[in-house]
Coordinates of C-alpha atoms in Angstrom, one line a residue:
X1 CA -119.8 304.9 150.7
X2 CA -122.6 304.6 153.5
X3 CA -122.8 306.2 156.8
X4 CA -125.7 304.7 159.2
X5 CA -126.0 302.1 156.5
X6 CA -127.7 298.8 158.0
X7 CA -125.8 295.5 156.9
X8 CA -128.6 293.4 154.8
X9 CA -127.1 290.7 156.2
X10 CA -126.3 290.5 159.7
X11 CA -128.0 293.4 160.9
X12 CA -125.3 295.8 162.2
X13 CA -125.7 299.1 161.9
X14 CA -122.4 301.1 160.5
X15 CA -122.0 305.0 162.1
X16 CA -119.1 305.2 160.1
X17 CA -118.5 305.8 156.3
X18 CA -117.4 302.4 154.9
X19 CA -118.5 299.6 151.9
X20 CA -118.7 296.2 154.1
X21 CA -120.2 295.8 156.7
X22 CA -117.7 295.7 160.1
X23 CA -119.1 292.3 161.2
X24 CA -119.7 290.2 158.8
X25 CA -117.7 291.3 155.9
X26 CA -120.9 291.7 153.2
X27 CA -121.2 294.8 150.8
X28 CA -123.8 297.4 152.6
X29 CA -125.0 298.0 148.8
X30 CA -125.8 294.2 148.3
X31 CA -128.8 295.4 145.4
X32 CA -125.6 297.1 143.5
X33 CA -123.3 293.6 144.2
X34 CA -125.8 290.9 143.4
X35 CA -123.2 288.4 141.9
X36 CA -121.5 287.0 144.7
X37 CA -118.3 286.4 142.1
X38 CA -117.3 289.6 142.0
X39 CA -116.8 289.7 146.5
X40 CA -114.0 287.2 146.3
X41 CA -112.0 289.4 143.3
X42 CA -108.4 289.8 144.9
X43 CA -108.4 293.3 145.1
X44 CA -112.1 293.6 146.5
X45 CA -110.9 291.2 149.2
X46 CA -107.8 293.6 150.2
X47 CA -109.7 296.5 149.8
X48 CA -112.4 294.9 152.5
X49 CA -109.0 293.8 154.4
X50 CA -107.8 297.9 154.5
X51 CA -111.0 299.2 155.3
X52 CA -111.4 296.8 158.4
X53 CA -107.6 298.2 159.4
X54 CA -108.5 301.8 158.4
X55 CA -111.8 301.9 160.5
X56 CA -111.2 299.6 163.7
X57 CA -111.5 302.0 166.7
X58 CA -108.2 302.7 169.0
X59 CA -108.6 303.7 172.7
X60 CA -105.7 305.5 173.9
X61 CA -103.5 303.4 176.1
X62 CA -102.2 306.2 178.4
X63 CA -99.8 304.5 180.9
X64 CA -97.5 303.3 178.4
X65 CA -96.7 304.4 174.6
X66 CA -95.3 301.1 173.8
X67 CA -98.3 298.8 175.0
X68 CA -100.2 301.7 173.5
X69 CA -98.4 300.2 170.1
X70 CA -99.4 296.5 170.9
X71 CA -102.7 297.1 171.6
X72 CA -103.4 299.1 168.4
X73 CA -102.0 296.4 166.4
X74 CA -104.2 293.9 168.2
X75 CA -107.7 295.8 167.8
X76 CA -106.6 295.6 164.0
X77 CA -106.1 291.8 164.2
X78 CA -109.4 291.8 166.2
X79 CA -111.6 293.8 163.6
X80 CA -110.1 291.5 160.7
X81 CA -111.4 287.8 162.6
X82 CA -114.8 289.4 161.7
X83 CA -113.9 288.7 157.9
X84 CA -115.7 285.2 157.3
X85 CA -112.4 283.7 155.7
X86 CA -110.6 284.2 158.7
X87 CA -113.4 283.3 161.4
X88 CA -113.7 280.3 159.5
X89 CA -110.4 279.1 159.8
X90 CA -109.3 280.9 163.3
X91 CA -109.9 278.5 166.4
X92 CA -112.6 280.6 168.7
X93 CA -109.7 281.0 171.3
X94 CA -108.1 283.5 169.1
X95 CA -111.1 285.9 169.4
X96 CA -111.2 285.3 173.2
X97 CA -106.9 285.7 173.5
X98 CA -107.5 288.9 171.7
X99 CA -110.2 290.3 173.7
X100 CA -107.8 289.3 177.3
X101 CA -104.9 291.2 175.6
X102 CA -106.7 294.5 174.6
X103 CA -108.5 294.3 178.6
X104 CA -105.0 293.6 180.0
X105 CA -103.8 296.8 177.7
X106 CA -106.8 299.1 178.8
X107 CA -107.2 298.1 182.5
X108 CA -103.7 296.8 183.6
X109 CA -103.8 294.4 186.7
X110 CA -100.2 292.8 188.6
X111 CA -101.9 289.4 189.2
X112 CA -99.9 287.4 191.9
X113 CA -101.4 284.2 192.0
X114 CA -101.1 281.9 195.2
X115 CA -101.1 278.2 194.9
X116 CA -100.9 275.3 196.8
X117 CA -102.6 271.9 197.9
X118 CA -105.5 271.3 200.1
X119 CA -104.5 272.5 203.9
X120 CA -101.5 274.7 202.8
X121 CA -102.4 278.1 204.1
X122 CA -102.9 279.8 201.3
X123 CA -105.6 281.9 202.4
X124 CA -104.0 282.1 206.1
X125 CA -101.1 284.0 203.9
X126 CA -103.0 286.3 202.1
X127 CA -104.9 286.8 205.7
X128 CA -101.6 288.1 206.8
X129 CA -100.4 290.6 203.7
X130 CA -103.5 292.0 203.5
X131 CA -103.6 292.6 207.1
X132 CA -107.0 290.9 208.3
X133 CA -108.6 288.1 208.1
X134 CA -110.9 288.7 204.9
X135 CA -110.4 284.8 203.5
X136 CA -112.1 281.4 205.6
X137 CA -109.5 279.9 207.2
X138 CA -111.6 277.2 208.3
X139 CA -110.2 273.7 208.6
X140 CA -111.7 272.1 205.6
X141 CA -111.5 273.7 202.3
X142 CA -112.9 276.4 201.4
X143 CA -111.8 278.0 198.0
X144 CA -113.5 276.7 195.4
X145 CA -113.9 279.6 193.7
X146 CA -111.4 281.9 192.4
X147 CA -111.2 285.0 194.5
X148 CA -109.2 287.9 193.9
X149 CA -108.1 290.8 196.1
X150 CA -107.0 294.4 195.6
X151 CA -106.9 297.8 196.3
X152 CA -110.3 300.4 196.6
X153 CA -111.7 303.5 197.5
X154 CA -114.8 301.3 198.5
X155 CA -114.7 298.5 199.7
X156 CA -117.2 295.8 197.7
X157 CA -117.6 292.3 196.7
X158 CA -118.2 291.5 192.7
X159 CA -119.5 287.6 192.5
X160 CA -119.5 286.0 188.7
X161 CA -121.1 283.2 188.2
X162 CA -121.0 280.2 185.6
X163 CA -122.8 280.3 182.3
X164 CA -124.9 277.2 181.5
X165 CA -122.3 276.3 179.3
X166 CA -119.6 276.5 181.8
X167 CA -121.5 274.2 184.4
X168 CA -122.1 271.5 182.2
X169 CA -118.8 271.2 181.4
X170 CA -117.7 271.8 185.1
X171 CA -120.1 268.9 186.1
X172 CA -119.2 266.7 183.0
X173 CA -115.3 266.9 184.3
X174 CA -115.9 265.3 187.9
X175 CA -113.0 263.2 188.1
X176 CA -113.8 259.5 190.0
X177 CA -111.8 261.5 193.1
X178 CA -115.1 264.1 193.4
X179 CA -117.5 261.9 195.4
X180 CA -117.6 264.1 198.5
X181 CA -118.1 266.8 196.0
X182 CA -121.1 265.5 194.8
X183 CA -122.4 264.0 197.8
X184 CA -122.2 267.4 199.5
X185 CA -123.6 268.9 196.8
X186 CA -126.9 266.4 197.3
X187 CA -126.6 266.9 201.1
X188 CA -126.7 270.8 200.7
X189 CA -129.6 270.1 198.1
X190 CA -127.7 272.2 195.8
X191 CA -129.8 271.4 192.3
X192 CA -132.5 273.4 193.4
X193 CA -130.6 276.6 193.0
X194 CA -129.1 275.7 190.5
X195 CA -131.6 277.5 187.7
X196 CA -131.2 280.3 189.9
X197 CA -127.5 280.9 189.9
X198 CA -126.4 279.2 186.4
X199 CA -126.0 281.8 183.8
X200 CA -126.9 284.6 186.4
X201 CA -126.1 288.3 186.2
X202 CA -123.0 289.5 188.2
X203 CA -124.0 290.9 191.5
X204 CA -121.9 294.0 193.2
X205 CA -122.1 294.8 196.7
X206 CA -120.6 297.4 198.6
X207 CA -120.2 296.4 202.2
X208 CA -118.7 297.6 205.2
X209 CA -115.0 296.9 206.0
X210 CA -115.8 294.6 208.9
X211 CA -118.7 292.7 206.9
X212 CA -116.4 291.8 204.2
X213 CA -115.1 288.0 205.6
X214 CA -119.4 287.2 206.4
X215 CA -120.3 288.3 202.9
X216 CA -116.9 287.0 201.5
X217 CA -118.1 283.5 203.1
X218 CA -121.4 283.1 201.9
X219 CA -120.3 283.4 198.2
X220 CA -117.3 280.8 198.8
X221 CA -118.0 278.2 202.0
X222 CA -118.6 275.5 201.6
X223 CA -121.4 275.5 203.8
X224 CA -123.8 277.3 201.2
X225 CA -125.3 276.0 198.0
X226 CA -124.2 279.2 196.2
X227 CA -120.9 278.6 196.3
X228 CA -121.1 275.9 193.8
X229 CA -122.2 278.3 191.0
X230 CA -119.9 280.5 192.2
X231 CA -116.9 281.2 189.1
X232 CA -114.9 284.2 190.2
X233 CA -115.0 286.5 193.2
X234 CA -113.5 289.9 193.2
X235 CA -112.9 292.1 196.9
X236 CA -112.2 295.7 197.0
X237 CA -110.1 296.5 200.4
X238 CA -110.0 300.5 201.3
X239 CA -107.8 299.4 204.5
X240 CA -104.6 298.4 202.3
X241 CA -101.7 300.9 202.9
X242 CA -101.6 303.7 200.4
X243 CA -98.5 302.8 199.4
X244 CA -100.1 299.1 197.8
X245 CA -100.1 299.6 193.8
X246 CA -103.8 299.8 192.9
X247 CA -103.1 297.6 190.0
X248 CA -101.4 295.0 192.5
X249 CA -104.2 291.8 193.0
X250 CA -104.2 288.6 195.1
X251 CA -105.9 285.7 193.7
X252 CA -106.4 283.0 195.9
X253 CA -106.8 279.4 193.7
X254 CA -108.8 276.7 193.4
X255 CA -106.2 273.8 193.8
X256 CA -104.8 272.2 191.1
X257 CA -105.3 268.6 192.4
X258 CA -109.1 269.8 192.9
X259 CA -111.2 266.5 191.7
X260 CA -113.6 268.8 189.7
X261 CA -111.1 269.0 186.1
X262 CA -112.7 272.2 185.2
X263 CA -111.4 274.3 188.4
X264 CA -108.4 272.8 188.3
X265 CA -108.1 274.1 184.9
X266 CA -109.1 278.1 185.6
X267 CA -106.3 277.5 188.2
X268 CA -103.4 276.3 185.6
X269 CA -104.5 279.3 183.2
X270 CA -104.4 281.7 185.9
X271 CA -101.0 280.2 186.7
X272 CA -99.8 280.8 183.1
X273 CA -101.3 284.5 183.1
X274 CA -100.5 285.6 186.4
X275 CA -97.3 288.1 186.7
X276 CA -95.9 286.3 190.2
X277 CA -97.0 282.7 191.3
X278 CA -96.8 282.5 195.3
X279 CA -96.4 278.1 195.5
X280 CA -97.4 277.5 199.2
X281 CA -95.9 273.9 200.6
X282 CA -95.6 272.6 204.1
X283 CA -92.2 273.2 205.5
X284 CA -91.9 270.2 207.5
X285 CA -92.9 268.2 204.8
X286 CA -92.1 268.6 201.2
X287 CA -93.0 265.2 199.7
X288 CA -94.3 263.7 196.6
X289 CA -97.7 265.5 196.4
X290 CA -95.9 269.1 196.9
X291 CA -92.9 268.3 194.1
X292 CA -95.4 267.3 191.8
X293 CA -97.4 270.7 192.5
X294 CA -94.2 272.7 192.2
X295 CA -93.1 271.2 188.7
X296 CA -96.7 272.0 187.7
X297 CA -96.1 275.6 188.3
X298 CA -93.1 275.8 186.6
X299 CA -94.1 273.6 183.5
X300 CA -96.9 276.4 183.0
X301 CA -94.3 279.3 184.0
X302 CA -91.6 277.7 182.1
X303 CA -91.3 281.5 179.9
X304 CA -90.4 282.9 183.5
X305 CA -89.2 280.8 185.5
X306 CA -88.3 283.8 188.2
X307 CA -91.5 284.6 188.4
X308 CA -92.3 281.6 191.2
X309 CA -91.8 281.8 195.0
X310 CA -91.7 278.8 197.1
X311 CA -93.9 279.6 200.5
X312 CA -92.7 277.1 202.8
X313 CA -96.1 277.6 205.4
X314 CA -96.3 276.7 208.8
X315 CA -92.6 277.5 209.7
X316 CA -93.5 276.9 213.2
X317 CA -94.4 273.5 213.3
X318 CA -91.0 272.1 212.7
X319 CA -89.3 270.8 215.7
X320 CA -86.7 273.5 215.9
X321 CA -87.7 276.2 213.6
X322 CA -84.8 278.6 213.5
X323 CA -82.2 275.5 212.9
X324 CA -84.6 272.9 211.0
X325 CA -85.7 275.8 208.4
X326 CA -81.2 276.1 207.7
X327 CA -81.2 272.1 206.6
X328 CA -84.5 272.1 204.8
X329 CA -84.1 275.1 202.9
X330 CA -80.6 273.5 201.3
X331 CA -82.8 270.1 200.6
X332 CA -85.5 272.1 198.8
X333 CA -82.6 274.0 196.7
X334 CA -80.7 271.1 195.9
X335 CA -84.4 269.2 194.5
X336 CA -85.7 272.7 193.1
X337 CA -82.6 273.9 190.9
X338 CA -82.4 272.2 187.4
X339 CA -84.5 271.3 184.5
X340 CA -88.1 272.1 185.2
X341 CA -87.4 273.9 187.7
X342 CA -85.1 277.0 189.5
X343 CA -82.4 277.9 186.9
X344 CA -79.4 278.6 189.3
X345 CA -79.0 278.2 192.9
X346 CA -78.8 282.1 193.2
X347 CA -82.9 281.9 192.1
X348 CA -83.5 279.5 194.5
X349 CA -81.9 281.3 197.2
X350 CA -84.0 284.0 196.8
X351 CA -87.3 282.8 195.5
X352 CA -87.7 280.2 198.7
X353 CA -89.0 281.7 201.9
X354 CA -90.4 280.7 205.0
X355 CA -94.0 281.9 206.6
X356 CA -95.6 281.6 210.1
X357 CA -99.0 283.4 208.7
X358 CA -100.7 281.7 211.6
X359 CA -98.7 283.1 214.5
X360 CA -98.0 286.3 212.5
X361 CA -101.9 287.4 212.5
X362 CA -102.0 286.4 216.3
X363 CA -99.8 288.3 216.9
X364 CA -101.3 291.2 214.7
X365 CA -104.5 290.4 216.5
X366 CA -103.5 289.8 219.9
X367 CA -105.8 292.5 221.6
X368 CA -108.8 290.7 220.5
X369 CA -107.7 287.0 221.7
X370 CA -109.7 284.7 223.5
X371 CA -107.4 282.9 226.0
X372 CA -108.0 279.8 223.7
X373 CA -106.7 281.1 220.7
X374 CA -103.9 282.3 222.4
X375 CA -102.8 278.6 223.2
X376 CA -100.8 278.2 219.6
X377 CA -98.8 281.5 220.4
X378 CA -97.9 280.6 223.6
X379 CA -96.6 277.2 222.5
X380 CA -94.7 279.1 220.2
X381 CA -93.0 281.5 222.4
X382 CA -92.0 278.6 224.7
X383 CA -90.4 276.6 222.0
X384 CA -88.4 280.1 221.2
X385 CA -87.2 280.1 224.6
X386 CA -89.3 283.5 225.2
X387 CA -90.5 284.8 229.1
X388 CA -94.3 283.7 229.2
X389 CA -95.0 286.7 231.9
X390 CA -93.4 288.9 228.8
X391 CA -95.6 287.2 226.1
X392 CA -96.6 291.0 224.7
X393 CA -93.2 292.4 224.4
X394 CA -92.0 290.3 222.3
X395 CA -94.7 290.2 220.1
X396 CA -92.4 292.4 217.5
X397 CA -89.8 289.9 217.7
X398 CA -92.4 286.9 217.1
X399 CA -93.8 288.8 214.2
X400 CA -90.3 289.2 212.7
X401 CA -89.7 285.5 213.0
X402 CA -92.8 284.8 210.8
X403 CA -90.8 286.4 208.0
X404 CA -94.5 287.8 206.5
X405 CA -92.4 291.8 206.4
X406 CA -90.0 289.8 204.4
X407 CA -92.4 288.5 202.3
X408 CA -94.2 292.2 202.2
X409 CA -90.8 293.9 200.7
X410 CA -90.3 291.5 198.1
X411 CA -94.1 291.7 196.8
X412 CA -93.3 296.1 197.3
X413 CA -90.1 296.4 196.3
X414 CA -89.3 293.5 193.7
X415 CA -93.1 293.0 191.9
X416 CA -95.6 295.5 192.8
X417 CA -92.6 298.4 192.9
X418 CA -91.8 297.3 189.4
X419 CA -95.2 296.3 188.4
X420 CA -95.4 298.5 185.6
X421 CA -91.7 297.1 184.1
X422 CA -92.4 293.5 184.8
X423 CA -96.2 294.1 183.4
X424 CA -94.6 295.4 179.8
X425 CA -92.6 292.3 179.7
X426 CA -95.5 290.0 180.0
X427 CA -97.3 292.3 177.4
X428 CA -94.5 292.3 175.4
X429 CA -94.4 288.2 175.7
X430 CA -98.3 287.9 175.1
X431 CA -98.2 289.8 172.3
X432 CA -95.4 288.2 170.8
X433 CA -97.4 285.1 171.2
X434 CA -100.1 285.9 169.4
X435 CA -98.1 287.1 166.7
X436 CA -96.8 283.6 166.0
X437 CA -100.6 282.0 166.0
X438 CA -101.2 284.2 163.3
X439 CA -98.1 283.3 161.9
X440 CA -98.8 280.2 162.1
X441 CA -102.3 280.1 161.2
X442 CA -101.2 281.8 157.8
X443 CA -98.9 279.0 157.2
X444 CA -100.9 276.3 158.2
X445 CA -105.0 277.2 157.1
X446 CA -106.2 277.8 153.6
X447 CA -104.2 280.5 150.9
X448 CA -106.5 283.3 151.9
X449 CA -106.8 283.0 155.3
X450 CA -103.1 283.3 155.2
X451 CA -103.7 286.2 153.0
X452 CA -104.9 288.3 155.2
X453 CA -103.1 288.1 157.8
X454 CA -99.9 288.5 156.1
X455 CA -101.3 291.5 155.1
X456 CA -102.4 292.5 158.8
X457 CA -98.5 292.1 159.1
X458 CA -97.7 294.5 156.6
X459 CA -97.4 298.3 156.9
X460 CA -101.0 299.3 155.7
X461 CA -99.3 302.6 153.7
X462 CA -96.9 299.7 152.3
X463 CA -100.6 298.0 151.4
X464 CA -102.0 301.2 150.4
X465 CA -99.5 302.0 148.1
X466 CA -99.1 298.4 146.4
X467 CA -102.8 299.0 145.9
X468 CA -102.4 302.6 143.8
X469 CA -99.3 300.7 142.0
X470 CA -102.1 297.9 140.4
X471 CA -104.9 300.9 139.9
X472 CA -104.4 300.5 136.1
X473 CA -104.9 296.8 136.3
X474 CA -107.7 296.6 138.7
X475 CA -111.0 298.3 139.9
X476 CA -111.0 300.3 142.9
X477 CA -114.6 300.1 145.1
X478 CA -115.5 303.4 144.5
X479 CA -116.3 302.8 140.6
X480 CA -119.3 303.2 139.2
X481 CA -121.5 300.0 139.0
X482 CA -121.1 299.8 135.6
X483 CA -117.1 299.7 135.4
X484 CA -118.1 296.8 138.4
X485 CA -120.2 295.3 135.8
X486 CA -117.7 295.3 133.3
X487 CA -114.8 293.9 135.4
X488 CA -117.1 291.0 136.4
X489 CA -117.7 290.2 133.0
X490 CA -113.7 289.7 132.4
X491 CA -113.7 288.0 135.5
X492 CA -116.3 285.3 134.4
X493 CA -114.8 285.1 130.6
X494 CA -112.1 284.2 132.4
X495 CA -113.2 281.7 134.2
X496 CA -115.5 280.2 131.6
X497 CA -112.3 280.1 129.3
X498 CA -110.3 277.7 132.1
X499 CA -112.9 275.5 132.2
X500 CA -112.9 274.8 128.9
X501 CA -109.5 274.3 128.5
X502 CA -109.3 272.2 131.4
X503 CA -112.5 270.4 129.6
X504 CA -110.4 269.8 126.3
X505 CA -107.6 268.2 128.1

C-alpha cells in the first residue's frame, strides 16, 4: 500500500497508508491497474468502501459520548460521498447536511432564534435580555442580515459576506414587493461596492464594549451600502452574566415576509435548525399577517412543536394592560392550540408571554435619560396609576411588569439550563434524519449507490468478516499484479461469454 502516495488523478496527496485515493476513489498505483474493468469488480468496490471507513479521521467529541457516537458514524458517511458512485447520485445538500452535523457535534451552539414581522420588536427584545442596547432599534428596518449574539471573553464582531453565487441568486429572487429595496439600493449607489464586498473574506474585529452598537450598525443599517452584501453577522458580548451558557446564541432574523425570497429563506432554515424559536407579535393586535407568521413557524417546527414561544411585544400599548393582556391571552390560546399549531392548552399556557422591552430598558437605563425619552415611561406609570414625584421608586415594580425576568428564567432555567439535554435531542433528530436520506437514497438511486450505503449501515467487522468468508472465491487488493491479472482475465471471459449468449438468442 502507499504512504505520501500522490493520487494520478485528482491530485491529493495521501499521508496515510491506503490503495485509493481518499477523494476521488482511483487506485494510487494506476500504472499496476490500467484496465479500468477490473475497479468496478464487487469486491474491489467493497474493499475501496472499507478502506474509506477504516481511514476517515475521528475528532473526539468530549462533551457527550453519545453525540461522540453520531458524529463518528457521520464522518464515515462523509468520507464515503467522496466515492464517485455515490457523489454521482447524492444531491450536493447531502455533503453540505453532513458537514452542519459534524460542526454542530464539534462546536455545539443553543441557537434561539427570534422571529417576527417588520416593526415587531424583535431587536428591542434581545436589547433587553442582553442587557444593552447592542441591536438598531431604529424605526425602519433594520435587520437584513442575520445577526447572532453570544457569550465572550472579548468582545468582537465577525461579518460574512455573500459569495458571488449567493448574490446572484439573492438578486435574481426579488419578489415584485422589493421596489424600495432596489430603489434604495440605487439611491445608496450600492453597485459600486458591490465587487468589493461580493465573495469577500470574513472580517473580525475586536472592539470595545461601548463601540459595539456603532460598529454593529454599519455592517447592518440600512443606511450603508455594505449592508447589502452583508450574509451573517456574529457579536461576542463579555458583559453577559457569568451564569449565561457560553453555547447559548441569539439570532436576530431577517423576516420571513422580507420581499428579497432568498433572506426570507436563510430565515425559514434557521427556524427549522434553531433549538428555541422566540415568535414576536403585537399584543394589541394579532391579525391575519401575524397568524400567518405563527403557522409558518410551526409548519417548519412541526418535529417540536414546544420548542416555540409566542412574544406578545409592546404589552404597554394596550388600553388596560394588566386586564386587556387576561382576555387576549385566552383569544390567542383558543386560535393557537390545534393542528398546526400548540398541541394542548397546557403548551399554550406556558409558551405565550407578554413583553414591554421598550419600557423595560428605560427603565434599565433610566440614569442616562434625556427628559424626552423619558416621556414613554412616564405615560406608562400614569396609566398604572403610579405617583409621578415617585417615578424612580418604582422603577423595580415597572420592570417586573415588563415580564423580560420572566422571560430571562425560562431562557436559564427551561433552554439554556438544559441546553446540553435539549441539544442531544436535536442531535439525536438530525441524525436520525440523515439516516433516512441515505436510506432512502439506497432505495431510490442506482444498485450500487445503494450498495454502499447499505454497507456504511453495516457493522464494518460484520463487513470485514463477510469479506474473509469469500477470500477463497475472490482476490483481496494486496495480491500480486499478476494474480490481479489473472482474475481480470476470468472477469472479461466472463463477460465476453454473456455476450455471446445473449448474441445467439
Amino acid at each position: 500500500m502507499n504512504a505520501g502516495k500522490i493520487c494520478p488523478a485528482c491530485g491529493s496527496e495521501h499521508k496515510e497508508v491506503r490503495y485509493f485515493c481518499a477523494e476521488c476513489g482511483s487506485f494510487l498505483d494506476a500504472e499496476e491497474f490500467e484496465n479500468k474493468n477490473l475497479y468496478a469488480v464487487p469486491e474491489i468496490k467493497i474493499k475501496r468502501i472499507l478502506e474509506n471507513l477504516k481511514y476517515t479521521p475521528h475528532s473526539k467529541i468530549i462533551w457527550s459520548d453519545t453525540v461522540d457516537l453520531y458524529a463518528k458514524k457521520a464522518e464515515e458517511y462523509r468520507a464515503l460521498t467522496a466515492l464517485p458512485e455515490l457523489a454521482a447520485s447524492l444531491n450536493v445538500e447531502m455533503p453540505e447536511k453532513l458537514d452542519r452535523f459534524l460542526e454542530l457535534c464539534r462546536n455545539p451552539k443553543f441557537e434561539i432564534a427570534f422571529v417576527g414581522t417588520i416593526k415587531t420588536g424583535k431587536s428591542t427584545l434581545i436589547n433587553s435580555l442582553l442587557g444593552h442596547n447592542y441591536a438598531s432599534m431604529a424605526v425602519t428596518p433594520e435587520t437584513a442580515a442575520l445577526t447572532k449574539f453570544r457569550s465572550s471573553p472579548r468582545d468582537y464582531i465577525k461579518i460574512e459576506f455573500y459569495t458571488s453565487q449567493q448574490w446572484d441568486r439573492l438578486w435574481a429572487s426579488r419578489t415584485s414587493a422589493a421596489d424600495a429595496f432596489t430603489r434604495e439600493y440605487k439611491e445608496l449607489k450600492a453597485d459600486i461596492q458591490r465587487k468589493k464586498w461580493v465573495g469577500h473574506a470574513p472580517i473580525y474585529k475586536e472592539v470595545a464594549n461601548a463601540d459595539i452598537e456603532k460598529e454593529l450598525s454599519i455592517w447592518s443599517s440600512s443606511r450603508y451600502a455594505e449592508h447589502y452584501f452583508v450574509r451573517e453577522i456574529e457579536v461576542g458580548i463579555s458583559s453577559l452574566p457569568k451564569d449565561f451558557p457560553k453555547q447559548v446564541v441569539f439570532v436576530d432574523t431577517p423576516g420571513l415576509s422580507d420581499p428579497v425570497e432568498y433572506r426570507s429563506a436563510i430565515t425559514r432554515q434557521y427556524i427549522r435548525n434553531a433549538n428555541a424559536v422566540f415568535v414576536c407579535v403585537e399584543a394589541k393586535k394579532l391579525q391575519k399577517d401575524e397568524i400567518d407568521t405563527i403557522a409558518s413557524v410551526f409548519s417548519f417546527s412541526s418535529h417540536n412543536k414546544s420548542k416555540v414561544h409566542i412574544i406578545a411585544t409592546h404589552w404597554d400599548k394596550l388600553n388596560n394592560p394588566v386586564t386587556d393582556w387576561k382576555n387576549e391571552k385566552e383569544w390567542m390560546k383558543r386560535q393557537l392550540v390545534g393542528k398546526g399549531f400548540f398541541d394542548t392548552a397546557e403548551m399554550a399556557e406556558t409558551n405565550i408571554m407578554h413583553s414591554a422591552a421598550y419600557i423595560f430598558n428605560l427603565c434599565r437605563d433610566y440614569a442616562k435619560l434625556e427628559y424626552e425619552e423619558e416621556i414613554p415611561l412616564i405615560q406608562f406609570a400614569l396609566a398604572m396609576r403610579m405617583d409621578l414625584k415617585n417615578l424612580k421608586s418604582y422603577l423595580p415594580d415597572i420592570m417586573k411588569l415588563t415580564n423580560i425576568a420572566n422571560i430571562e428564567k425560562v431562557i436559564k432555567e427551561k433552554l439554556a439550563g438544559k441546553y446540553q439535554t435539549l441539544l442531544c435531542q436535536d442531535i439525536e433528530r438530525e441524525y436520525k434524519d440523515i439516516i433516512y436520506t441515505l436510506k432512502r437514497v439506497a432505495t431510490e438511486r442506482k444498485k450500487e449507490t445503494g450498495e454502499i450505503i447499505e454497507t456504511s449501515f453495516a457493522d464494518r467487522q460484520e463487513v470485514e468478516k463477510k469479506l474473509d468468508e469469500q477470500r477463497h472465491n475472490y482476490m483481496e487488493i494486496q495480491k500480486n499484479r499478476e494474480e490481479l491479472t489473472k482474475i481480470l482475465h476470468m472477469v472479461e471471459e466472463s463477460t465476453r461469454k454473456r455476450l455471446n449468449q445473449s448474441l445467439a438468442l
